[in-house]
Amino acid sequence: MKKKQQHPGGGADPWPHGAPLGGAPPGLGSWKRRVSLLPLLRFSLRDYGFCMATLLVFCLGSLFYQLSGGPPRFLLDLRQYLGNSTYLDDHGPPPSKVLPFPSQVVYNRVGKCGSRTVVLLLRILSEKHGFNLVTSDIHNKTRLTKNEQMELIKNISTAEQPYLFTRHVHFLNFSRFGGDQPVYINIIRDPVNRFLSNYFFRRFGDWRGEQNHMIRTPSMRQEERYLDINECILENYPECSNPRLFYIIPYFCGQHPRCREPGEWALERAKLNVNENFLLVGILEELEDVLLLLERFLPHYFKGVLSIYKDPEHRKLGNMTVTVKKTVPSPEAVQILYQRMRYEYEFYHYVKEQFHLLKRKFGLKSHVSRPPLRPQFFIPTPLETEEPIDDEEQDDEKWLEDIYKR
């Protein structure tokens, strides 16, 4: 029997069938390097082809992504298969939307001061300019508890911006509850005119033919519904006396209980809020100028509003919001109303002076002259700009002027 060949260093010979081609057996280090290179040489072409194919797919996918504005479907499916990775995981948060300033506007509309006309315009403008019009179905709750204020402010503040919120509600102080104070706008009108419009609207509604007066005052008795306006004023019925007549100032004074008490405190606080928190308080008698200034101050909300307002189709809609069956009170009743509403008139004339000053700064001339002084009280100025109305209603709106021509 042959003996196994021994390696010079001892042990079995690693090459039992003879030395490999190329000469004598190499050293151990050289042998290991050659063995490790064999897999690389054997699979290098396949690996290279796989890498090139992967690169080609990536390039085509990237090209398709750019051309179509998004990733192809198969890449989305692949992402879902590999894991729930999102765009934010790979790229961080998307760039924030650039908002116009101001992007938070509140129109705490005063009742019977043209607000339905303005809301009609806002619905058209919100679709045209893409802002968020936030309205409320609550029409008869202007005074809120502390918790109700907090809840409403929270709901308003979390609305998608830019927004315009509108509701019949007394001034809300957002900063009191840690919120960002929005920009306020509003419109008021001659206090006696506003009172009479509300008096007859509650009883007989408007021309929309939907019996909305019955919906708003379903419990009103027939004798109350047909109560003569002069009797209501002269006999000092609750509806025609304070504090019911102290109506406009609380919308600007705020939610404090003293804001509902006719007096100097509420008046001065209302003036202060007008100066500090309201971008514009307009006068309904000069509505076209109000719209012009709103368009200038808030173009991203009101651009083109005047042309919409003057459009015949819009005026046709506006005609339906005119209060019906209004009658003219006697001069004696008007004088009593004025005396009871002296704080309302002081506020109205203050706002009117501020509005005219603003108009002069922007080169707009006032079309309504200041009423002459009369003994004991001002004669309220007849309306020259009202919610869009026809000729017959315009004649009816000049009730005060006709009284003093007699």
CSV table of C-alpha atoms in Angstrom, one decimal:
chain,number,residue,atom,x,y,z
A,1,MET,CA,0.0,0.0,0.0
A,2,LYS,CA,1.2,3.4,-0.9
A,3,LYS,CA,1.9,5.9,1.8
A,4,LYS,CA,0.1,9.3,1.7
A,5,GLN,CA,2.4,12.1,0.7
A,6,GLN,CA,3.3,14.3,3.5
A,7,HIS,CA,3.5,18.1,3.2
A,8,PRO,CA,6.9,19.5,4.1
A,9,GLY,CA,5.4,21.3,7.0
A,10,GLY,CA,3.6,18.2,8.3
A,11,GLY,CA,0.1,17.0,7.7
A,12,ALA,CA,-1.7,15.8,4.6
A,13,ASP,CA,-0.8,17.4,1.3
A,14,PRO,CA,-3.4,20.0,0.2
A,15,TRP,CA,-2.9,19.0,-3.4
A,16,PRO,CA,-3.2,15.2,-3.3
A,17,HIS,CA,-3.5,14.9,-7.1
A,18,GLY,CA,-0.5,17.1,-7.9
A,19,ALA,CA,0.3,20.7,-7.9
A,20,PRO,CA,-2.1,23.0,-9.8
A,21,LEU,CA,-1.3,24.4,-13.2
A,22,GLY,CA,1.3,27.0,-13.1
A,23,GLY,CA,3.9,25.4,-11.0
A,24,ALA,CA,4.5,24.4,-7.5
A,25,PRO,CA,1.9,24.8,-4.8
A,26,PRO,CA,1.6,28.4,-3.7
A,27,GLY,CA,1.8,29.7,-0.2
A,28,LEU,CA,-1.3,29.6,2.1
A,29,GLY,CA,-2.0,33.4,1.8
A,30,SER,CA,-1.9,33.4,-2.0
A,31,TRP,CA,-4.2,30.4,-2.0
A,32,LYS,CA,-6.9,32.2,0.1
A,33,ARG,CA,-6.8,35.3,-2.1
A,34,ARG,CA,-7.4,33.1,-5.3
A,35,VAL,CA,-10.3,31.2,-3.7
A,36,SER,CA,-12.0,34.5,-2.6
A,37,LEU,CA,-11.9,36.0,-6.1
A,38,LEU,CA,-13.7,33.1,-7.7
A,39,PRO,CA,-17.3,34.1,-6.7
A,40,LEU,CA,-16.7,37.7,-7.8
A,41,LEU,CA,-15.5,36.6,-11.2
A,42,ARG,CA,-18.3,34.1,-11.6
A,43,PHE,CA,-21.3,36.5,-10.7
A,44,SER,CA,-19.9,40.0,-11.7
A,45,LEU,CA,-21.7,40.2,-15.0
A,46,ARG,CA,-25.1,39.2,-13.5
A,47,ASP,CA,-24.7,41.7,-10.7
A,48,TYR,CA,-23.8,44.4,-13.1
A,49,GLY,CA,-26.8,43.7,-15.2
A,50,PHE,CA,-29.1,43.7,-12.2
A,51,CYS,CA,-27.7,47.1,-11.1
A,52,MET,CA,-28.2,48.7,-14.5
A,53,ALA,CA,-31.7,47.4,-14.7
A,54,THR,CA,-32.5,48.8,-11.3
A,55,LEU,CA,-31.0,52.2,-12.3
A,56,LEU,CA,-33.1,52.2,-15.5
A,57,VAL,CA,-36.3,51.5,-13.6
A,58,PHE,CA,-35.5,54.3,-11.1
A,59,CYS,CA,-34.8,56.8,-13.9
A,60,LEU,CA,-38.0,55.9,-15.7
A,61,GLY,CA,-40.0,56.2,-12.5
A,62,SER,CA,-38.5,59.5,-11.7
A,63,LEU,CA,-39.3,60.8,-15.2
A,64,PHE,CA,-42.9,59.6,-15.0
A,65,TYR,CA,-43.2,61.2,-11.6
A,66,GLN,CA,-42.2,64.6,-12.9
A,67,LEU,CA,-44.3,64.4,-16.1
A,68,SER,CA,-47.5,63.3,-14.3
A,69,GLY,CA,-47.1,65.4,-11.2
A,70,GLY,CA,-47.0,62.4,-8.9
A,71,PRO,CA,-45.5,58.9,-8.4
A,72,PRO,CA,-46.7,56.0,-10.7
A,73,ARG,CA,-49.1,53.5,-9.2
A,74,PHE,CA,-46.6,50.7,-9.0
A,75,LEU,CA,-44.2,52.7,-6.9
A,76,LEU,CA,-47.1,53.5,-4.5
A,77,ASP,CA,-47.9,49.8,-4.3
A,78,LEU,CA,-44.3,49.0,-3.7
A,79,ARG,CA,-44.1,51.5,-0.9
A,80,GLN,CA,-47.1,50.0,0.7
A,81,TYR,CA,-45.7,46.5,0.4
A,82,LEU,CA,-42.3,47.6,1.9
A,83,GLY,CA,-43.9,49.5,4.7
A,84,ASN,CA,-46.2,52.4,5.7
A,85,SER,CA,-43.7,55.1,4.9
A,86,THR,CA,-45.2,58.5,4.1
A,87,TYR,CA,-44.1,61.6,2.2
A,88,LEU,CA,-43.4,63.3,5.5
A,89,ASP,CA,-41.0,60.5,6.5
A,90,ASP,CA,-38.9,61.1,3.5
A,91,HIS,CA,-39.3,64.8,2.9
A,92,GLY,CA,-40.4,66.5,6.1
A,93,PRO,CA,-43.5,68.7,6.4
A,94,PRO,CA,-44.8,70.3,3.2
A,95,PRO,CA,-44.2,74.0,2.8
A,96,SER,CA,-46.8,76.1,4.7
A,97,LYS,CA,-49.5,77.9,2.7
A,98,VAL,CA,-48.8,81.6,2.2
A,99,LEU,CA,-51.9,83.3,3.6
A,100,PRO,CA,-53.0,86.9,2.8
A,101,PHE,CA,-53.1,89.3,5.7
A,102,PRO,CA,-55.4,89.5,7.5
A,103,SER,CA,-56.5,85.9,7.2
A,104,GLN,CA,-59.0,85.9,10.1
A,105,VAL,CA,-62.0,88.3,9.8
A,106,VAL,CA,-65.1,88.4,11.9
A,107,TYR,CA,-68.3,90.2,10.8
A,108,ASN,CA,-70.4,90.3,14.0
A,109,ARG,CA,-73.3,91.7,12.1
A,110,VAL,CA,-75.8,94.1,13.7
A,111,GLY,CA,-79.4,93.0,13.2
A,112,LYS,CA,-81.4,94.9,10.5
A,113,CYS,CA,-78.4,96.8,9.3
A,114,GLY,CA,-78.1,95.4,5.8
A,115,SER,CA,-76.5,92.2,6.9
A,116,ARG,CA,-78.6,89.9,4.7
A,117,THR,CA,-77.5,91.9,1.7
A,118,VAL,CA,-73.8,91.6,2.7
A,119,VAL,CA,-74.1,87.9,3.4
A,120,LEU,CA,-75.5,87.3,0.0
A,121,LEU,CA,-72.5,89.1,-1.5
A,122,LEU,CA,-70.1,87.1,0.7
A,123,ARG,CA,-71.5,83.8,-0.5
A,124,ILE,CA,-70.7,84.8,-4.1
A,125,LEU,CA,-67.3,86.3,-3.1
A,126,SER,CA,-66.2,83.2,-1.2
A,127,GLU,CA,-66.7,81.0,-4.2
A,128,LYS,CA,-65.0,83.5,-6.5
A,129,HIS,CA,-61.9,84.1,-4.3
A,130,GLY,CA,-61.7,80.8,-2.4
A,131,PHE,CA,-61.9,82.0,1.2
A,132,ASN,CA,-63.7,80.1,3.9
A,133,LEU,CA,-67.1,81.7,4.7
A,134,VAL,CA,-68.1,80.4,8.2
A,135,THR,CA,-71.7,81.2,9.1
A,136,SER,CA,-73.9,80.2,12.0
A,137,ASP,CA,-77.5,78.9,12.2
A,138,ILE,CA,-77.9,80.7,15.6
A,139,HIS,CA,-79.6,84.1,15.0
A,140,ASN,CA,-81.1,85.1,18.3
A,141,LYS,CA,-78.3,84.6,20.9
A,142,THR,CA,-76.0,87.5,21.0
A,143,ARG,CA,-75.1,87.4,24.7
A,144,LEU,CA,-73.0,84.4,25.8
A,145,THR,CA,-71.9,82.8,29.0
A,146,LYS,CA,-68.2,82.5,29.6
A,147,ASN,CA,-68.2,78.8,28.6
A,148,GLU,CA,-70.2,79.7,25.4
A,149,GLN,CA,-67.7,82.4,24.6
A,150,MET,CA,-64.8,80.0,25.0
A,151,GLU,CA,-66.4,77.3,22.8
A,152,LEU,CA,-67.3,79.8,20.1
A,153,ILE,CA,-63.9,81.3,20.0
A,154,LYS,CA,-62.3,77.8,19.8
A,155,ASN,CA,-64.6,76.9,16.9
A,156,ILE,CA,-63.8,80.2,15.1
A,157,SER,CA,-60.0,80.0,15.7
A,158,THR,CA,-59.7,76.4,14.3
A,159,ALA,CA,-61.5,77.2,11.1
A,160,GLU,CA,-59.5,76.9,7.9
A,161,GLN,CA,-57.8,80.1,7.0
A,162,PRO,CA,-58.3,82.5,5.3
A,163,TYR,CA,-61.8,82.6,6.8
A,164,LEU,CA,-64.6,85.2,7.3
A,165,PHE,CA,-66.9,84.3,10.2
A,166,THR,CA,-70.3,86.0,10.4
A,167,ARG,CA,-73.0,85.9,13.1
A,168,HIS,CA,-75.3,88.1,15.1
A,169,VAL,CA,-73.2,88.2,18.3
A,170,HIS,CA,-71.8,90.9,20.6
A,171,PHE,CA,-68.1,91.7,20.4
A,172,LEU,CA,-65.9,88.8,21.6
A,173,ASN,CA,-62.5,89.4,23.1
A,174,PHE,CA,-60.3,86.5,21.8
A,175,SER,CA,-57.2,87.6,23.6
A,176,ARG,CA,-59.0,87.2,26.9
A,177,PHE,CA,-59.1,83.4,26.3
A,178,GLY,CA,-55.6,83.2,24.9
A,179,GLY,CA,-56.6,83.4,21.2
A,180,ASP,CA,-55.3,85.6,18.4
A,181,GLN,CA,-57.6,88.6,18.0
A,182,PRO,CA,-59.1,88.6,14.5
A,183,VAL,CA,-59.9,91.7,12.4
A,184,TYR,CA,-63.5,92.9,12.9
A,185,ILE,CA,-65.8,94.6,10.4
A,186,ASN,CA,-69.4,95.8,10.8
A,187,ILE,CA,-72.1,98.1,9.5
A,188,ILE,CA,-74.6,100.2,11.4
A,189,ARG,CA,-77.5,102.4,10.5
A,190,ASP,CA,-79.6,105.2,11.9
A,191,PRO,CA,-80.9,103.8,15.2
A,192,VAL,CA,-84.6,104.8,14.7
A,193,ASN,CA,-84.6,103.4,11.2
A,194,ARG,CA,-83.1,100.2,12.5
A,195,PHE,CA,-85.6,99.9,15.3
A,196,LEU,CA,-88.6,100.4,13.0
A,197,SER,CA,-87.2,97.9,10.4
A,198,ASN,CA,-86.9,95.3,13.2
A,199,TYR,CA,-90.3,96.1,14.7
A,200,PHE,CA,-92.2,95.4,11.4
A,201,PHE,CA,-89.9,92.6,10.3
A,202,ARG,CA,-90.7,90.6,13.5
A,203,ARG,CA,-94.4,91.0,12.7
A,204,PHE,CA,-94.6,90.7,8.9
A,205,GLY,CA,-91.3,89.5,7.5
A,206,ASP,CA,-90.1,90.5,4.1
A,207,TRP,CA,-90.9,89.8,0.4
A,208,ARG,CA,-89.3,86.3,0.3
A,209,GLY,CA,-92.8,84.8,0.8
A,210,GLU,CA,-91.5,82.1,3.2
A,211,GLN,CA,-93.6,83.3,6.2
A,212,ASN,CA,-90.3,83.8,8.1
A,213,HIS,CA,-92.0,86.2,10.5
A,214,MET,CA,-94.2,83.3,11.7
A,215,ILE,CA,-91.1,81.2,12.1
A,216,ARG,CA,-89.2,83.8,14.1
A,217,THR,CA,-92.1,84.9,16.3
A,218,PRO,CA,-94.5,81.9,16.4
A,219,SER,CA,-95.8,82.7,19.9
A,220,MET,CA,-96.6,86.3,19.1
A,221,ARG,CA,-100.3,86.9,19.8
A,222,GLN,CA,-102.4,88.5,17.0
A,223,GLU,CA,-103.1,91.7,19.1
A,224,GLU,CA,-99.4,92.1,19.7
A,225,ARG,CA,-98.6,91.4,16.0
A,226,TYR,CA,-100.9,94.2,14.9
A,227,LEU,CA,-100.0,96.6,17.7
A,228,ASP,CA,-99.8,100.2,16.3
A,229,ILE,CA,-96.3,101.6,16.5
A,230,ASN,CA,-97.4,104.9,18.0
A,231,GLU,CA,-99.3,103.1,20.8
A,232,CYS,CA,-96.2,100.9,21.5
A,233,ILE,CA,-94.0,104.0,21.8
A,234,LEU,CA,-96.4,106.4,23.6
A,235,GLU,CA,-97.7,103.8,26.0
A,236,ASN,CA,-94.2,102.7,26.8
A,237,TYR,CA,-94.5,99.0,25.9
A,238,PRO,CA,-91.4,97.0,26.8
A,239,GLU,CA,-90.6,96.4,23.1
A,240,CYS,CA,-90.5,100.2,22.5
A,241,SER,CA,-88.5,101.3,25.6
A,242,ASN,CA,-85.2,100.7,27.2
A,243,PRO,CA,-83.3,98.4,27.5
A,244,ARG,CA,-84.8,97.0,24.2
A,245,LEU,CA,-83.8,100.2,22.4
A,246,PHE,CA,-80.2,99.9,23.6
A,247,TYR,CA,-79.3,97.6,20.7
A,248,ILE,CA,-76.4,98.7,18.6
A,249,ILE,CA,-73.8,99.7,21.3
A,250,PRO,CA,-73.6,96.1,22.9
A,251,TYR,CA,-72.4,94.7,19.5
A,252,PHE,CA,-69.3,96.9,20.0
A,253,CYS,CA,-69.0,97.0,23.8
A,254,GLY,CA,-68.9,93.3,24.3
A,255,GLN,CA,-70.1,90.5,26.6
A,256,HIS,CA,-69.7,92.3,29.9
A,257,PRO,CA,-73.1,92.7,31.7
A,258,ARG,CA,-72.6,96.5,31.9
A,259,CYS,CA,-72.6,96.5,28.1
A,260,ARG,CA,-76.3,95.9,28.2
A,261,GLU,CA,-77.0,98.9,30.4
A,262,PRO,CA,-77.7,102.2,28.6
A,263,GLY,CA,-75.1,104.6,29.8
A,264,GLU,CA,-71.7,106.3,29.4
A,265,TRP,CA,-69.7,103.2,30.5
A,266,ALA,CA,-71.0,101.0,27.6
A,267,LEU,CA,-70.8,103.9,25.2
A,268,GLU,CA,-67.1,104.7,25.9
A,269,ARG,CA,-66.1,101.0,25.8
A,270,ALA,CA,-67.8,100.6,22.5
A,271,LYS,CA,-65.9,103.6,21.0
A,272,LEU,CA,-62.7,102.1,22.4
A,273,ASN,CA,-63.3,98.8,20.7
A,274,VAL,CA,-64.1,100.5,17.4
A,275,ASN,CA,-60.8,102.2,17.5
A,276,GLU,CA,-58.7,99.2,18.6
A,277,ASN,CA,-60.4,96.1,17.1
A,278,PHE,CA,-62.4,97.1,14.1
A,279,LEU,CA,-60.8,97.6,10.7
A,280,LEU,CA,-64.0,99.3,9.4
A,281,VAL,CA,-67.4,100.2,10.7
A,282,GLY,CA,-69.5,101.4,7.9
A,283,ILE,CA,-72.8,103.3,7.6
A,284,LEU,CA,-75.6,101.5,5.8
A,285,GLU,CA,-76.9,104.8,4.3
A,286,GLU,CA,-73.6,104.9,2.3
A,287,LEU,CA,-73.4,101.2,1.5
A,288,GLU,CA,-71.6,101.6,-1.8
A,289,ASP,CA,-68.8,103.6,-0.2
A,290,VAL,CA,-68.6,100.9,2.5
A,291,LEU,CA,-68.1,98.2,-0.2
A,292,LEU,CA,-65.5,100.3,-1.9
A,293,LEU,CA,-63.5,100.7,1.3
A,294,LEU,CA,-63.8,97.0,2.1
A,295,GLU,CA,-62.6,96.1,-1.4
A,296,ARG,CA,-59.6,98.4,-0.8
A,297,PHE,CA,-58.8,97.1,2.7
A,298,LEU,CA,-59.5,93.4,2.2
A,299,PRO,CA,-59.1,92.7,-1.6
A,300,HIS,CA,-58.6,89.0,-1.0
A,301,TYR,CA,-62.2,88.9,0.3
A,302,PHE,CA,-64.0,91.8,-1.4
A,303,LYS,CA,-62.4,92.3,-4.8
A,304,GLY,CA,-65.2,93.1,-7.3
A,305,VAL,CA,-67.9,93.4,-4.7
A,306,LEU,CA,-69.3,96.6,-6.0
A,307,SER,CA,-69.8,95.3,-9.5
A,308,ILE,CA,-71.6,92.2,-8.0
A,309,TYR,CA,-73.8,94.5,-5.8
A,310,LYS,CA,-74.8,96.6,-8.8
A,311,ASP,CA,-75.6,93.6,-11.0
A,312,PRO,CA,-79.4,93.5,-11.8
A,313,GLU,CA,-79.6,89.8,-10.8
A,314,HIS,CA,-78.2,90.5,-7.4
A,315,ARG,CA,-80.5,93.5,-6.9
A,316,LYS,CA,-83.4,91.2,-7.8
A,317,LEU,CA,-82.4,88.9,-4.9
A,318,GLY,CA,-81.9,91.9,-2.6
A,319,ASN,CA,-85.4,93.1,-3.3
A,320,MET,CA,-86.7,90.0,-1.5
A,321,THR,CA,-85.1,91.0,1.8
A,322,VAL,CA,-87.0,94.3,2.2
A,323,THR,CA,-89.3,94.5,5.3
A,324,VAL,CA,-93.0,94.8,4.4
A,325,LYS,CA,-95.9,96.7,5.9
A,326,LYS,CA,-93.8,99.5,7.5
A,327,THR,CA,-95.8,102.5,8.7
A,328,VAL,CA,-94.7,106.0,9.7
A,329,PRO,CA,-94.7,106.9,13.4
A,330,SER,CA,-95.9,110.4,14.5
A,331,PRO,CA,-93.4,113.2,15.1
A,332,GLU,CA,-94.1,113.0,18.8
A,333,ALA,CA,-93.3,109.2,18.8
A,334,VAL,CA,-90.1,109.9,16.9
A,335,GLN,CA,-89.0,112.5,19.4
A,336,ILE,CA,-89.6,110.1,22.3
A,337,LEU,CA,-87.6,107.4,20.5
A,338,TYR,CA,-84.7,109.7,20.0
A,339,GLN,CA,-84.7,110.7,23.7
A,340,ARG,CA,-84.7,107.1,24.7
A,341,MET,CA,-81.9,106.3,22.2
A,342,ARG,CA,-79.6,109.2,22.9
A,343,TYR,CA,-76.6,107.0,23.6
A,344,GLU,CA,-77.3,105.0,20.5
A,345,TYR,CA,-77.3,108.3,18.5
A,346,GLU,CA,-74.1,109.5,20.1
A,347,PHE,CA,-72.4,106.3,19.1
A,348,TYR,CA,-73.9,106.4,15.6
A,349,HIS,CA,-72.7,109.9,14.9
A,350,TYR,CA,-69.2,109.1,16.3
A,351,VAL,CA,-68.9,106.1,13.9
A,352,LYS,CA,-70.3,108.2,11.1
A,353,GLU,CA,-67.7,110.9,11.7
A,354,GLN,CA,-64.9,108.3,11.7
A,355,PHE,CA,-66.3,106.8,8.5
A,356,HIS,CA,-66.4,110.1,6.7
A,357,LEU,CA,-62.8,110.9,7.9
A,358,LEU,CA,-61.7,107.5,6.4
A,359,LYS,CA,-63.5,108.3,3.2
A,360,ARG,CA,-61.7,111.6,2.8
A,361,LYS,CA,-58.4,110.0,3.3
A,362,PHE,CA,-59.1,107.7,0.3
A,363,GLY,CA,-60.6,110.5,-1.8
A,364,LEU,CA,-64.3,109.5,-1.5
A,365,LYS,CA,-66.8,112.3,-1.2
A,366,SER,CA,-69.7,111.9,1.2
A,367,HIS,CA,-73.1,112.0,-0.6
A,368,VAL,CA,-75.1,112.4,2.7
A,369,SER,CA,-75.1,115.8,4.2
A,370,ARG,CA,-75.1,116.3,8.0
A,371,PRO,CA,-78.6,116.8,9.3
A,372,PRO,CA,-79.4,120.2,10.7
A,373,LEU,CA,-79.6,120.8,14.4
A,374,ARG,CA,-83.1,121.0,15.8
A,375,PRO,CA,-84.3,121.8,19.3
A,376,GLN,CA,-83.7,118.9,21.8
A,377,PHE,CA,-82.8,116.3,19.2
A,378,PHE,CA,-81.3,115.4,15.8
A,379,ILE,CA,-83.6,114.5,13.1
A,380,PRO,CA,-82.2,111.1,11.8
A,381,THR,CA,-81.0,111.3,8.2
A,382,PRO,CA,-83.3,109.5,5.8
A,383,LEU,CA,-81.8,106.5,4.0
A,384,GLU,CA,-80.1,107.1,0.7
A,385,THR,CA,-78.6,103.6,0.4
A,386,GLU,CA,-80.5,100.6,1.7
A,387,GLU,CA,-80.7,97.0,1.0
A,388,PRO,CA,-81.6,96.9,-2.8
A,389,ILE,CA,-85.2,98.1,-3.1
A,390,ASP,CA,-87.6,99.3,-5.7
A,391,ASP,CA,-89.0,102.8,-6.1
A,392,GLU,CA,-92.0,102.3,-3.9
A,393,GLU,CA,-89.9,101.2,-1.0
A,394,GLN,CA,-87.5,104.1,-1.5
A,395,ASP,CA,-90.4,106.5,-1.0
A,396,ASP,CA,-91.4,104.6,2.1
A,397,GLU,CA,-87.8,104.9,3.5
A,398,LYS,CA,-88.0,108.7,3.5
A,399,TRP,CA,-90.6,108.7,6.3
A,400,LEU,CA,-88.6,111.0,8.5
A,401,GLU,CA,-88.1,113.6,5.8
A,402,ASP,CA,-91.8,113.6,5.0
A,403,ILE,CA,-92.8,114.1,8.6
A,404,TYR,CA,-90.9,117.3,8.9
A,405,LYS,CA,-92.1,118.7,5.6
A,406,ARG,CA,-95.7,118.7,7.0
